[in-house]
mmCIF file of C-alpha atoms and ligand atoms in Angstrom:
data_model
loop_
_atom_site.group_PDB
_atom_site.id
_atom_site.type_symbol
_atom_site.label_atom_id
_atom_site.label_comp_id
_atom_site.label_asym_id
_atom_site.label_seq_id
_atom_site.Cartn_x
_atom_site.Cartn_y
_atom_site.Cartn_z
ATOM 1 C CA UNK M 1 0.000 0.000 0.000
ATOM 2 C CA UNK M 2 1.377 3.146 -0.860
ATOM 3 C CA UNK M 3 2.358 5.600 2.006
ATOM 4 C CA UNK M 4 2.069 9.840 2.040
ATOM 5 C CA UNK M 5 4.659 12.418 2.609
ATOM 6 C CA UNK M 6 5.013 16.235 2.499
ATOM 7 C CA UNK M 7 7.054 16.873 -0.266
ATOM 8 C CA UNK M 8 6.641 20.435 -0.885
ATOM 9 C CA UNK M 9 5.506 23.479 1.609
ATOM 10 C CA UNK M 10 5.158 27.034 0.893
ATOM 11 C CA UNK M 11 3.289 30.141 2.666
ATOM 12 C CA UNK M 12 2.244 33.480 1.781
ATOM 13 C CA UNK M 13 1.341 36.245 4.027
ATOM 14 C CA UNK M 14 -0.526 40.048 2.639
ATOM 15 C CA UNK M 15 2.191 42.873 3.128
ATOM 16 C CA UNK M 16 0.291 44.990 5.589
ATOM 17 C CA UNK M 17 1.121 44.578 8.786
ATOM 18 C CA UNK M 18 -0.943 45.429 11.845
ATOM 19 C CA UNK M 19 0.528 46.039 14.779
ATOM 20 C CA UNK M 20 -1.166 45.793 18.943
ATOM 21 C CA UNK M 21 -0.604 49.935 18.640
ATOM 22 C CA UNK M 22 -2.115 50.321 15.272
ATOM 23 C CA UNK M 23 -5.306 48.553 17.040
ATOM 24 C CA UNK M 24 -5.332 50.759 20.038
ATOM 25 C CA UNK M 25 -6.506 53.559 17.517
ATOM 26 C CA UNK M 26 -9.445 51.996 16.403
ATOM 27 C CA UNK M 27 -10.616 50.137 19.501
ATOM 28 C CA UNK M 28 -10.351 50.439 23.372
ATOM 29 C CA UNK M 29 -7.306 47.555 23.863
ATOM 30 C CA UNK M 30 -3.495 47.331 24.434
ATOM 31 C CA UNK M 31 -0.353 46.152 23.519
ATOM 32 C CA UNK M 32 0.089 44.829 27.196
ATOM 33 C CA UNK M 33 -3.378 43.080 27.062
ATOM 34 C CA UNK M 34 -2.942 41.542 23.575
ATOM 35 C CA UNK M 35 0.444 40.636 24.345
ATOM 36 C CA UNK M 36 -0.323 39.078 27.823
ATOM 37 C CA UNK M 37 -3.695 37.525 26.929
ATOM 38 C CA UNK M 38 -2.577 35.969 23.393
ATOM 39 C CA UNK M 39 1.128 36.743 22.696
ATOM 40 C CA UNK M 40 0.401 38.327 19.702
ATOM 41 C CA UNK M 41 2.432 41.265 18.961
ATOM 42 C CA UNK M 42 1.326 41.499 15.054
ATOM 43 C CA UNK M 43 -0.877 40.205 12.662
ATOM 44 C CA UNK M 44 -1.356 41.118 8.514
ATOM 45 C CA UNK M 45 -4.373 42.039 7.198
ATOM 46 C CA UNK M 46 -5.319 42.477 3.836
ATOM 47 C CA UNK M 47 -5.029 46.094 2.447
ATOM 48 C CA UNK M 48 -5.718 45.165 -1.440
ATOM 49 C CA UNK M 49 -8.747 44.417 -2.972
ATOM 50 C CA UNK M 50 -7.757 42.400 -5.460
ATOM 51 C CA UNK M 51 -6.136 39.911 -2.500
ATOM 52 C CA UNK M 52 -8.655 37.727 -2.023
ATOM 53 C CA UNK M 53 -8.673 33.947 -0.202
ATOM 54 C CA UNK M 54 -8.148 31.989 -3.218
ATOM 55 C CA UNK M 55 -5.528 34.146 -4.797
ATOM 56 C CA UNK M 56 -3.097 33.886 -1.095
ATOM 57 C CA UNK M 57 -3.735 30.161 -1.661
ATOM 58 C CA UNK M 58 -2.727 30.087 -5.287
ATOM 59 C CA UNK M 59 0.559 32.369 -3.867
ATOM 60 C CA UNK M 60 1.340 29.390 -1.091
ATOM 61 C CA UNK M 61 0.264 26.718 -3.247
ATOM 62 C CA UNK M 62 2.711 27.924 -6.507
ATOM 63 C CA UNK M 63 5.846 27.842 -3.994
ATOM 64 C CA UNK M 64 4.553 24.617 -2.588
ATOM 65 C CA UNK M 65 4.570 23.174 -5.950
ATOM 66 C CA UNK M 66 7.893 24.471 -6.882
ATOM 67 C CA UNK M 67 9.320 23.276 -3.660
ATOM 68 C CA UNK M 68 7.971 19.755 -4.156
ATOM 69 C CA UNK M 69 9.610 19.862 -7.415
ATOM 70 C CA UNK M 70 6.831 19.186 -9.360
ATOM 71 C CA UNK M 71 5.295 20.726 -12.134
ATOM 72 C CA UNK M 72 1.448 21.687 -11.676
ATOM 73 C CA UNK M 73 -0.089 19.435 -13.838
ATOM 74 C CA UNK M 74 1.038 16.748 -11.802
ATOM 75 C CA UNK M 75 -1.176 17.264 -9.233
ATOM 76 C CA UNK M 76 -4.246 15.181 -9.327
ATOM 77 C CA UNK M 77 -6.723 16.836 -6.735
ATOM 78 C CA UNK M 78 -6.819 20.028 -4.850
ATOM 79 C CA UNK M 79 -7.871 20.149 -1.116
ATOM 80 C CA UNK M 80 -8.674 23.933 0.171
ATOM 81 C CA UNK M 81 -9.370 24.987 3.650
ATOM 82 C CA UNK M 82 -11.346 28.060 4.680
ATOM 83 C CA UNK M 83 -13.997 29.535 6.478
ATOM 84 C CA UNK M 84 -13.584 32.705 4.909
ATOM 85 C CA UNK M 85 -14.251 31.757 0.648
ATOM 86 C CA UNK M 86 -14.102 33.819 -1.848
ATOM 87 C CA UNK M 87 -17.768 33.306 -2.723
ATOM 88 C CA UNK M 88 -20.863 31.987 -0.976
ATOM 89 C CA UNK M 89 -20.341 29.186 -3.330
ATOM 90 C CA UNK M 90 -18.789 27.642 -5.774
ATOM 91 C CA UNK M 91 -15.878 27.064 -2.913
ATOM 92 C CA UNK M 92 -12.200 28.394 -3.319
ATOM 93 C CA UNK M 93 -10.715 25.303 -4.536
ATOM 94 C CA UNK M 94 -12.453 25.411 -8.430
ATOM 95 C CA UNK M 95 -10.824 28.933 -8.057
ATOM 96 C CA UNK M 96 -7.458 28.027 -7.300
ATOM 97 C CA UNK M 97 -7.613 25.850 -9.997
ATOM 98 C CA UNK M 98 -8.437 28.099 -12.313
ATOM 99 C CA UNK M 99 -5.697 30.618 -10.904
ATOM 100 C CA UNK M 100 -3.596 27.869 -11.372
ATOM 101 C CA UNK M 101 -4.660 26.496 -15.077
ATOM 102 C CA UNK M 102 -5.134 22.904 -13.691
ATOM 103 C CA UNK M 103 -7.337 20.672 -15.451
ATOM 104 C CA UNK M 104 -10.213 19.431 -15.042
ATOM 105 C CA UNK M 105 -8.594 17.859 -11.599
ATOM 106 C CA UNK M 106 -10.975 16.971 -8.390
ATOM 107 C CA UNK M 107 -11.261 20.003 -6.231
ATOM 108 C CA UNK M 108 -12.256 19.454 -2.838
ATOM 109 C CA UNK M 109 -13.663 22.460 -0.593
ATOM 110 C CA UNK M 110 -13.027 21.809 3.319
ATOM 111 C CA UNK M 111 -15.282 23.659 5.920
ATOM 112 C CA UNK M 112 -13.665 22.704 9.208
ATOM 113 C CA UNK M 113 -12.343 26.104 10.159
ATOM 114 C CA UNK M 114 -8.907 25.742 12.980
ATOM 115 C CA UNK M 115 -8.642 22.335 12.189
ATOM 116 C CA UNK M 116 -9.127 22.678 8.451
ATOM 117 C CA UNK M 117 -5.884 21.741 7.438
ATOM 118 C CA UNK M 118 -5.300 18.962 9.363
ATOM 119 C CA UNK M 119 -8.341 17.417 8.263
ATOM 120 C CA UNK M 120 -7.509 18.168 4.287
ATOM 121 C CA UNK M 121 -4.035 16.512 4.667
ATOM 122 C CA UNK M 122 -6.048 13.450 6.529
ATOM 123 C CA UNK M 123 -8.333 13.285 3.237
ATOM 124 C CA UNK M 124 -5.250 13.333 1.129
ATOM 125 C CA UNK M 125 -3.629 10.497 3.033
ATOM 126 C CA UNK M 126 -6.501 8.294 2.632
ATOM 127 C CA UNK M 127 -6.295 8.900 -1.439
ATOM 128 C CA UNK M 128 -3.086 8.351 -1.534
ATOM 129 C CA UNK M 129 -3.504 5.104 0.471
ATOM 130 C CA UNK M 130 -6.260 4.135 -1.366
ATOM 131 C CA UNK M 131 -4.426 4.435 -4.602
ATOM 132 C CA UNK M 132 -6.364 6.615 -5.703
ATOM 133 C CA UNK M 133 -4.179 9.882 -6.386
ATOM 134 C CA UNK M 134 -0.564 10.287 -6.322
ATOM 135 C CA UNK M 135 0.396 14.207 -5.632
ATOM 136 C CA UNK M 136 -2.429 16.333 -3.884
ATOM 137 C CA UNK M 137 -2.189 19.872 -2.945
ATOM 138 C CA UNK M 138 -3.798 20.374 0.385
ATOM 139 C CA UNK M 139 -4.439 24.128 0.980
ATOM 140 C CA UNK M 140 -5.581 26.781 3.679
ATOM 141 C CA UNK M 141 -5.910 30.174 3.700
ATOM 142 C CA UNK M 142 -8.087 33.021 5.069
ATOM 143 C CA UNK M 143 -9.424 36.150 4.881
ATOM 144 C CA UNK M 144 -10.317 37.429 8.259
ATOM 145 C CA UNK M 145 -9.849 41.197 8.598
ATOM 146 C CA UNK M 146 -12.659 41.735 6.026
ATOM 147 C CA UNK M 147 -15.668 40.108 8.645
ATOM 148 C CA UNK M 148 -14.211 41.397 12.086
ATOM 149 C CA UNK M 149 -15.442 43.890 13.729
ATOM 150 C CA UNK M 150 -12.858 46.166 14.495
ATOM 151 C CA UNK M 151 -15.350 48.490 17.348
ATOM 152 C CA UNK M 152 -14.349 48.212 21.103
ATOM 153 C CA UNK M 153 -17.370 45.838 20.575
ATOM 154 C CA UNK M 154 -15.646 43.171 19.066
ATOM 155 C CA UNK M 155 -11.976 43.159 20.160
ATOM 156 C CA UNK M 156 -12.029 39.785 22.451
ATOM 157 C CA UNK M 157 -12.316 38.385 18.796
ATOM 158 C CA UNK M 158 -10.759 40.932 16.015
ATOM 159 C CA UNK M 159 -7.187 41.640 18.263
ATOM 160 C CA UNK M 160 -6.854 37.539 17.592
ATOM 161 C CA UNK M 161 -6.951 36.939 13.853
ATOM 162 C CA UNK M 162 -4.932 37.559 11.180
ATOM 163 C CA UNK M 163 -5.054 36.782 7.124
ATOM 164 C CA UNK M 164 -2.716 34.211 5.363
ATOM 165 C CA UNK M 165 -2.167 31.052 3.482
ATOM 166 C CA UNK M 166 -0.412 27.832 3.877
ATOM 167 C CA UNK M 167 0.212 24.924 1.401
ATOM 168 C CA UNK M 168 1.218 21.520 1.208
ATOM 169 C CA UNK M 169 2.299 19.299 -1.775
ATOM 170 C CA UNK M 170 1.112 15.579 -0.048
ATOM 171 C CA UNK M 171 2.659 12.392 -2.348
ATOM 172 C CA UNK M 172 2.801 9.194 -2.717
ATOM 173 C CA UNK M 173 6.254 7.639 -1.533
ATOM 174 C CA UNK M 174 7.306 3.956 -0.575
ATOM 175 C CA UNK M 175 9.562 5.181 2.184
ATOM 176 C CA UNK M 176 9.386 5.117 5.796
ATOM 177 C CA UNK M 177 9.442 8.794 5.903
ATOM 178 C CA UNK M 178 5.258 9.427 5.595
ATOM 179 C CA UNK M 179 2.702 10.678 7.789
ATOM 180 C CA UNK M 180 2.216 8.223 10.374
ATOM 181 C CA UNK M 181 -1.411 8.306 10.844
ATOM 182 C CA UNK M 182 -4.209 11.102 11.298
ATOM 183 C CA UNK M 183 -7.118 11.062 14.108
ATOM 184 C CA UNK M 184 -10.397 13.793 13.234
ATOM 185 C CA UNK M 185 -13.186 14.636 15.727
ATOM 186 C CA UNK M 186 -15.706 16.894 15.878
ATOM 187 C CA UNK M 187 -18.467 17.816 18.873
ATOM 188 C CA UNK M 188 -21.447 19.631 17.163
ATOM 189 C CA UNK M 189 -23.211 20.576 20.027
ATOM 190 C CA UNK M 190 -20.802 23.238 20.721
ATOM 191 C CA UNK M 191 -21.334 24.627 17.142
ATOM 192 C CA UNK M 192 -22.098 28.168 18.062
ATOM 193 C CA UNK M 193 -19.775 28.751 20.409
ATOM 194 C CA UNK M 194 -17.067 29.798 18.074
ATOM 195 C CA UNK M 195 -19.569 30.803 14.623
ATOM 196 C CA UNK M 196 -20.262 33.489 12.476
ATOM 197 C CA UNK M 197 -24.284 32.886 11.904
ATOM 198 C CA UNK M 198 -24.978 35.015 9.297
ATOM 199 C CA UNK M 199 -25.946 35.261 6.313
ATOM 200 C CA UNK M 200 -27.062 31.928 5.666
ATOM 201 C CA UNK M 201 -29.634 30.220 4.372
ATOM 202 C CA UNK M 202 -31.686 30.678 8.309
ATOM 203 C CA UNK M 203 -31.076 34.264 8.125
ATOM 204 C CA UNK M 204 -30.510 35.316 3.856
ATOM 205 C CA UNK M 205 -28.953 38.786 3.297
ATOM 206 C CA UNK M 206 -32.226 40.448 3.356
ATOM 207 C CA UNK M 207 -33.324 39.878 6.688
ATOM 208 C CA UNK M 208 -30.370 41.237 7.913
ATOM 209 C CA UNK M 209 -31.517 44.903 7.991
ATOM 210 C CA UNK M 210 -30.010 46.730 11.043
ATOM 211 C CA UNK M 211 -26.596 47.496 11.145
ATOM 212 C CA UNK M 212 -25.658 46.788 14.853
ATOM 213 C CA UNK M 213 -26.782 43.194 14.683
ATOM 214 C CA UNK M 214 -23.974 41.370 15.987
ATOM 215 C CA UNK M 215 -24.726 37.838 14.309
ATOM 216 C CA UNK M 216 -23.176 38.675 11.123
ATOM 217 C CA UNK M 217 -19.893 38.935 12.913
ATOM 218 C CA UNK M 218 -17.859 36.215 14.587
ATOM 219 C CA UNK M 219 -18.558 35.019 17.896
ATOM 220 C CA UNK M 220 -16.405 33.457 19.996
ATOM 221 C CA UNK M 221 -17.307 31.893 23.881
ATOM 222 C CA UNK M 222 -13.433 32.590 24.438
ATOM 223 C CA UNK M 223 -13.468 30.970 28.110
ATOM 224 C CA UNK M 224 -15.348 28.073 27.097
ATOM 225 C CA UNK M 225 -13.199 27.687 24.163
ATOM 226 C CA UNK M 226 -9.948 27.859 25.398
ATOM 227 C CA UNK M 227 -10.771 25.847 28.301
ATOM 228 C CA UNK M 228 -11.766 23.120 25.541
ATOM 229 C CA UNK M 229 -9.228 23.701 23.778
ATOM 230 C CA UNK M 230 -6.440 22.536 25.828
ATOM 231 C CA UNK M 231 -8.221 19.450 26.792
ATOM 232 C CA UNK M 232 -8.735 18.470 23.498
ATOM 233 C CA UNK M 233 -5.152 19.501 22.084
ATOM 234 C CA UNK M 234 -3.542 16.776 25.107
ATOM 235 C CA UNK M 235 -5.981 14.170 23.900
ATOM 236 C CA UNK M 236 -5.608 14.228 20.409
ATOM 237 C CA UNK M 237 -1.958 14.701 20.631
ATOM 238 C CA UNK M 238 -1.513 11.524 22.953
ATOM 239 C CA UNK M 239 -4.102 9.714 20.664
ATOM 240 C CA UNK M 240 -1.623 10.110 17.530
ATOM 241 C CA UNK M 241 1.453 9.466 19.936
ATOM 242 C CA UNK M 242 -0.352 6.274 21.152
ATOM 243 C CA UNK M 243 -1.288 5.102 17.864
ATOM 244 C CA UNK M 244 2.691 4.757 17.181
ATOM 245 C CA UNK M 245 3.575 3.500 20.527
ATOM 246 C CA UNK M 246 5.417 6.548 21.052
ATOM 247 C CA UNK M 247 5.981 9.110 24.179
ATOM 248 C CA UNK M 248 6.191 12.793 24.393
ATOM 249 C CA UNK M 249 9.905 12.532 24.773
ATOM 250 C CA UNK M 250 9.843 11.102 21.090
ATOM 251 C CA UNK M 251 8.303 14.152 19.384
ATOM 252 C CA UNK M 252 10.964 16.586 17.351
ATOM 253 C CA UNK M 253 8.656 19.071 17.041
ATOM 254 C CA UNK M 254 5.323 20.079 18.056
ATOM 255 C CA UNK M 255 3.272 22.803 16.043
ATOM 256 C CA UNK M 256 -0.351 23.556 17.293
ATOM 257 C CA UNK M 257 -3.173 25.680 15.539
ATOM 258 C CA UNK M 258 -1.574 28.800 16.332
ATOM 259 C CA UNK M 259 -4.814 29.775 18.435
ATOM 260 C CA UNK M 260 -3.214 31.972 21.331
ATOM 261 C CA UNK M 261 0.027 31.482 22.862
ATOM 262 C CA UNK M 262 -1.034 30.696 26.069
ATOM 263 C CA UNK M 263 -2.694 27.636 24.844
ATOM 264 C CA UNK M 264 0.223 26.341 23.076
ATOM 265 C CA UNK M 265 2.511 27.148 26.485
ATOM 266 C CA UNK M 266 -0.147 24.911 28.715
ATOM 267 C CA UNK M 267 0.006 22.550 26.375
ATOM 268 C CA UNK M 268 3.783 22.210 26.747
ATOM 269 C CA UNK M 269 3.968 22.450 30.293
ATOM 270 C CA UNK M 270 1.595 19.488 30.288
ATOM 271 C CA UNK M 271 3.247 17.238 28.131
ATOM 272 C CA UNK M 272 6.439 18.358 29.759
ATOM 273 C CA UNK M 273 8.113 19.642 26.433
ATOM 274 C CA UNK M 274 11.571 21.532 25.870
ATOM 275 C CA UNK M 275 11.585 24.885 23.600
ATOM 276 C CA UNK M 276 13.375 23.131 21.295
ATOM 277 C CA UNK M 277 10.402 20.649 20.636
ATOM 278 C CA UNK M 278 7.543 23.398 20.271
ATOM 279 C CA UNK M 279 6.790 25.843 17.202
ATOM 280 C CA UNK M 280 5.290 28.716 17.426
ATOM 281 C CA UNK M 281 4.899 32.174 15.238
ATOM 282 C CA UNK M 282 1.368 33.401 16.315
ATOM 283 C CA UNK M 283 3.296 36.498 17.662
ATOM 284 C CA UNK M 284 4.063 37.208 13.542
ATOM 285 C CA UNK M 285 0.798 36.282 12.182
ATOM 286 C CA UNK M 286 -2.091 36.171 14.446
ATOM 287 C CA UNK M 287 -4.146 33.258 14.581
ATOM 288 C CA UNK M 288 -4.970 32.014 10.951
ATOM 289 C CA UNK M 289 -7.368 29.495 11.444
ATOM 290 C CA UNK M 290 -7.014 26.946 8.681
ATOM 291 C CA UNK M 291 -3.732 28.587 7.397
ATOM 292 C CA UNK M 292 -1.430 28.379 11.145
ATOM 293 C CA UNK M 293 -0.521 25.021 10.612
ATOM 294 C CA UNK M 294 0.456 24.989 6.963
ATOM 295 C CA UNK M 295 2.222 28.254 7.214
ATOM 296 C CA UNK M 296 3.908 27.679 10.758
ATOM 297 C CA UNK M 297 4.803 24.228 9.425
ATOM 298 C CA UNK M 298 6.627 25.565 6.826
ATOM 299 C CA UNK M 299 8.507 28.040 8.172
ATOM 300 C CA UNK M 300 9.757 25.753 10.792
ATOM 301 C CA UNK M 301 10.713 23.781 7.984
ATOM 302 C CA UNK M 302 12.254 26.596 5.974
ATOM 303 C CA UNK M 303 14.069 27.633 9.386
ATOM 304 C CA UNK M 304 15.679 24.333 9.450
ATOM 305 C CA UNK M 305 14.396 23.077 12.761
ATOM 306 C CA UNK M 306 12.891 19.387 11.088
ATOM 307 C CA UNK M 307 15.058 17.002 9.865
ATOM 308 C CA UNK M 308 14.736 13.688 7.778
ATOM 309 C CA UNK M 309 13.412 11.033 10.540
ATOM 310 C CA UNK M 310 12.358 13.705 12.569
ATOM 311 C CA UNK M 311 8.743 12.915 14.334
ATOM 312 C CA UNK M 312 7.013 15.565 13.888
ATOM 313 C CA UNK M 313 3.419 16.383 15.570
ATOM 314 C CA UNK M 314 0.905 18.637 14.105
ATOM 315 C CA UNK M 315 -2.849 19.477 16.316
ATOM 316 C CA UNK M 316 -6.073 21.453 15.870
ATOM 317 C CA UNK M 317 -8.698 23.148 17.651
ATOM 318 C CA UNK M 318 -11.563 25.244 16.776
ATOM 319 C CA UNK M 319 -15.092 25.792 15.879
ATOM 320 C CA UNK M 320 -17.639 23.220 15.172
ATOM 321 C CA UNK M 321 -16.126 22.061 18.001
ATOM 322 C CA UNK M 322 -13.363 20.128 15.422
ATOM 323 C CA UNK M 323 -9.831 18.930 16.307
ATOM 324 C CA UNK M 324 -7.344 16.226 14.878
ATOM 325 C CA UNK M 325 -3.963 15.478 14.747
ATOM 326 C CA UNK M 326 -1.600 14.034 12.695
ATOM 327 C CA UNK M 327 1.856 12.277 13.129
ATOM 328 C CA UNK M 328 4.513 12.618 10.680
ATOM 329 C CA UNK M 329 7.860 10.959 9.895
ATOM 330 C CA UNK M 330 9.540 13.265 7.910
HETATM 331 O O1 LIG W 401 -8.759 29.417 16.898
HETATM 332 C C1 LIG W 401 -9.873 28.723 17.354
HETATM 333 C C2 LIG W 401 -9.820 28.459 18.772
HETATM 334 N N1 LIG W 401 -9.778 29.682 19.494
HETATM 335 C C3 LIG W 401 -9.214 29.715 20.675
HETATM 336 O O2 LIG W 401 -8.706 28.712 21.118
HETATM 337 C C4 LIG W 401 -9.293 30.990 21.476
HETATM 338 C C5 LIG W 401 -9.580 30.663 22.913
HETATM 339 N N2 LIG W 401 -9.804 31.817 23.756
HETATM 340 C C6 LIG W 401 -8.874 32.754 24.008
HETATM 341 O O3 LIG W 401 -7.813 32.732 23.433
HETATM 342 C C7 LIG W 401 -9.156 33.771 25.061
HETATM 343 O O4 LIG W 401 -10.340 33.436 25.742
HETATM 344 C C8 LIG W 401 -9.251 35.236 24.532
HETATM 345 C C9 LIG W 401 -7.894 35.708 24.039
HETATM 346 C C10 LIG W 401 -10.262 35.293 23.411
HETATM 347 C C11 LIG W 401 -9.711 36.169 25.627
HETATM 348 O O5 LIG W 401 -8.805 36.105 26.706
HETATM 349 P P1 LIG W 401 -9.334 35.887 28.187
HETATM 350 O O6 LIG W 401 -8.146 35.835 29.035
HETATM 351 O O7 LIG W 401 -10.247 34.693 28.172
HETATM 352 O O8 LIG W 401 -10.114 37.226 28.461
HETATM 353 P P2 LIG W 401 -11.667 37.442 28.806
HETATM 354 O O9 LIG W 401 -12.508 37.252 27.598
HETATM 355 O O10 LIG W 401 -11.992 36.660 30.039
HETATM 356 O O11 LIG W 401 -11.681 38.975 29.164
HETATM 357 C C12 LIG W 401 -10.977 39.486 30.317
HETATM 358 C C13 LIG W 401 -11.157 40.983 30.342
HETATM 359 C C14 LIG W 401 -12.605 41.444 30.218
HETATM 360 O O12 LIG W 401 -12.760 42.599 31.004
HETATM 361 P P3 LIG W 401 -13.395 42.495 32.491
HETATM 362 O O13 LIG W 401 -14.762 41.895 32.294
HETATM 363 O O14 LIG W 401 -12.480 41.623 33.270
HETATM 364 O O15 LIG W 401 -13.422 43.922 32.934
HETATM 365 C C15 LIG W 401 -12.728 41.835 28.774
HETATM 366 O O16 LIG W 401 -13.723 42.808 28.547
HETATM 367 O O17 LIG W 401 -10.448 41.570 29.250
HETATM 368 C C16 LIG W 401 -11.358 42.413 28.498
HETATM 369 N N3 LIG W 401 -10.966 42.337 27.092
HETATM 370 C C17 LIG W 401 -10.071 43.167 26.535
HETATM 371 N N4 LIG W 401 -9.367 44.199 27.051
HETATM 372 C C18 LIG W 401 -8.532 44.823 26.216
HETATM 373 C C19 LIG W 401 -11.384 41.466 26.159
HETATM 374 N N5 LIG W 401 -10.770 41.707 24.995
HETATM 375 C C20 LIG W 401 -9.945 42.769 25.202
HETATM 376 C C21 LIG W 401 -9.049 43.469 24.377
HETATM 377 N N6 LIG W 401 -8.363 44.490 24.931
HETATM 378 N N7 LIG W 401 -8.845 43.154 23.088
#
């Protein structure tokens, strides 16, 4: 049975960057608060309208490509991760294609928000295991700054995210150097605790009629979900860890959803992990929902801190409630 690796990664983040000051003038916060609270010192948001969710994935996905050292047309399905598409529908992946000029390949769109990217590059294991595709391109990328609301109102939510896009070239190989094995789980009933609810198709554009309604911004039960959060990072980590018979002492490197700082730090103290064995570059980019991973994974990678035969674990958290994990050999 064939196995899957990572053989390309690539990132791309807008220009504009917005710093904890910069927010102070638009909204009652701090830099202490932001910093203390999150560690986030700066995030980029999109200052161009022609920048849209699909074309930062095309961006990552084109230097993921060339890093795989493949040429575009031999990838044979197309994986993209967002909450925040282009368009209502069709989803961002048909559009990536088309940025790219693949054709007429399977293109998948994923709606599992934090954990969005862990759960495309499960989906593109299984093909490749299955036989059933050879070189998938498993994106995520997102447009936050657009659907925040940047009032003293909103800034428990808008001071956290940030826009940007990760990619990852996933192949077939025969080596011993593939990912391991992926675990996805999901808890429904906590759906609206992290959501934006509208517009949709309860609540279509033109029932939305006064401007302070709240709904059509996101919401986020921040105690309940962090408290969640770190529960559910321990368990899914030690589930993948288990899976291989393997202990924390094993791991190379550990890169979480790059939800808020304090989250990853708890997690480390609990499974008892050295710097050296944790990623994290929320402080750069804000949390980027289905984008962290891929584009914290690859600068980690770019930064040379994974090596061949290096175990390497990646974890998610976020709305739906959805998590996963997945355990790589590199
Ligand atoms: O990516 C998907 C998963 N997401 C997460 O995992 C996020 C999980 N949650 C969190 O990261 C944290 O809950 C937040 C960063 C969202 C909030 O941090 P917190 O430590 O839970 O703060 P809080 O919401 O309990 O608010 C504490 C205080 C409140 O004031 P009072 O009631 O104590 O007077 C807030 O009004 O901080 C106030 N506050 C702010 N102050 C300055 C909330 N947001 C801000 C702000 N600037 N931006």
């Amino acid at each position: 049975m064939p196995k899957s690796t990572i053989k390309g990664l690539g990132f791309y983040v807008p220009e504009n960057i917005v710093t904890n000051h910069d927010l102070t003038k638009i909204m009652d916060t701090s830099d202490e608060w932001i910093k203390e609270r999150t560690g986030i010192k700066e995030r980029r948001w999109v200052n161009d309208d022609k920048l849209s969710t699909s074309l930062m994935g095309t961006y990552a996905a084109k230097k993921a490509i060339s890093d795989s050292g493949l040429d575009k047309n031999d990838i044979d399905f197309i994986i993209f991760s967002t909450l925040s598409p282009d368009y209502y529908f069709p989803g961002s992946g048909v559009l990536l294609q088309k940025n790219l000029g693949i054709k007429e390949v399977g293109a998948l769109d994923v709606r599992n928000q934090c954990s969005g990217f862990i759960y495309g590059l499960s989906i593109a294991d299984q093909y490749i295991k299955s036989g059933m595709y050879k070189n998938i391109l498993v994106v995520g990328s997102e447009i936050h700054s657009g659907g925040l609301d940047k009032s003293s109102r909103g800034r428990s939510v808008s001071v956290i995210f940030g826009d940007g896009a990760g990619a990852a070239v996933v192949s077939a190989t025969d080596s011993d150097s593939c990912i391991l094995s992926t675990h996805l789980h999901s808890e429904g009933k906590f759906a609206e605790e992290l959501a934006v609810i509208k517009p949709a198709t309860t609540f279509w554009i033109d029932k939305i009629v006064k401007n302070d309604d709240e709904s059509y911004f996101p919401y986020m039960n921040g105690n309940f979900v962090f408290k969640n959060a770190v529960v559910r990072f321990e368990q899914v980590i030690f589930e993948a860890l288990n899976y291989s018979n393997l202990k924390t002492e094993d791991i190379n490197l550990l890169i979480t959803h790059q939800a808020n700082l304090r989250i990853s730090q708890y997690i480390q103290k609990r499974l008892k992990l050295t710097d050296s064995q944790v990623f994290n570059n929320i402080m750069k980019y804000g949390n980027t929902t289905a984008a962290s991973i891929p584009i914290a994974l690859t600068e980690a990678y770019q930064s040379n801190l994974i090596k061949k035969g290096d175990i390497v674990v990646l974890a998610a958290f976020g709305s739906g409630f959805t998590w996963g994990s997945a355990l790589i050999k590199w």
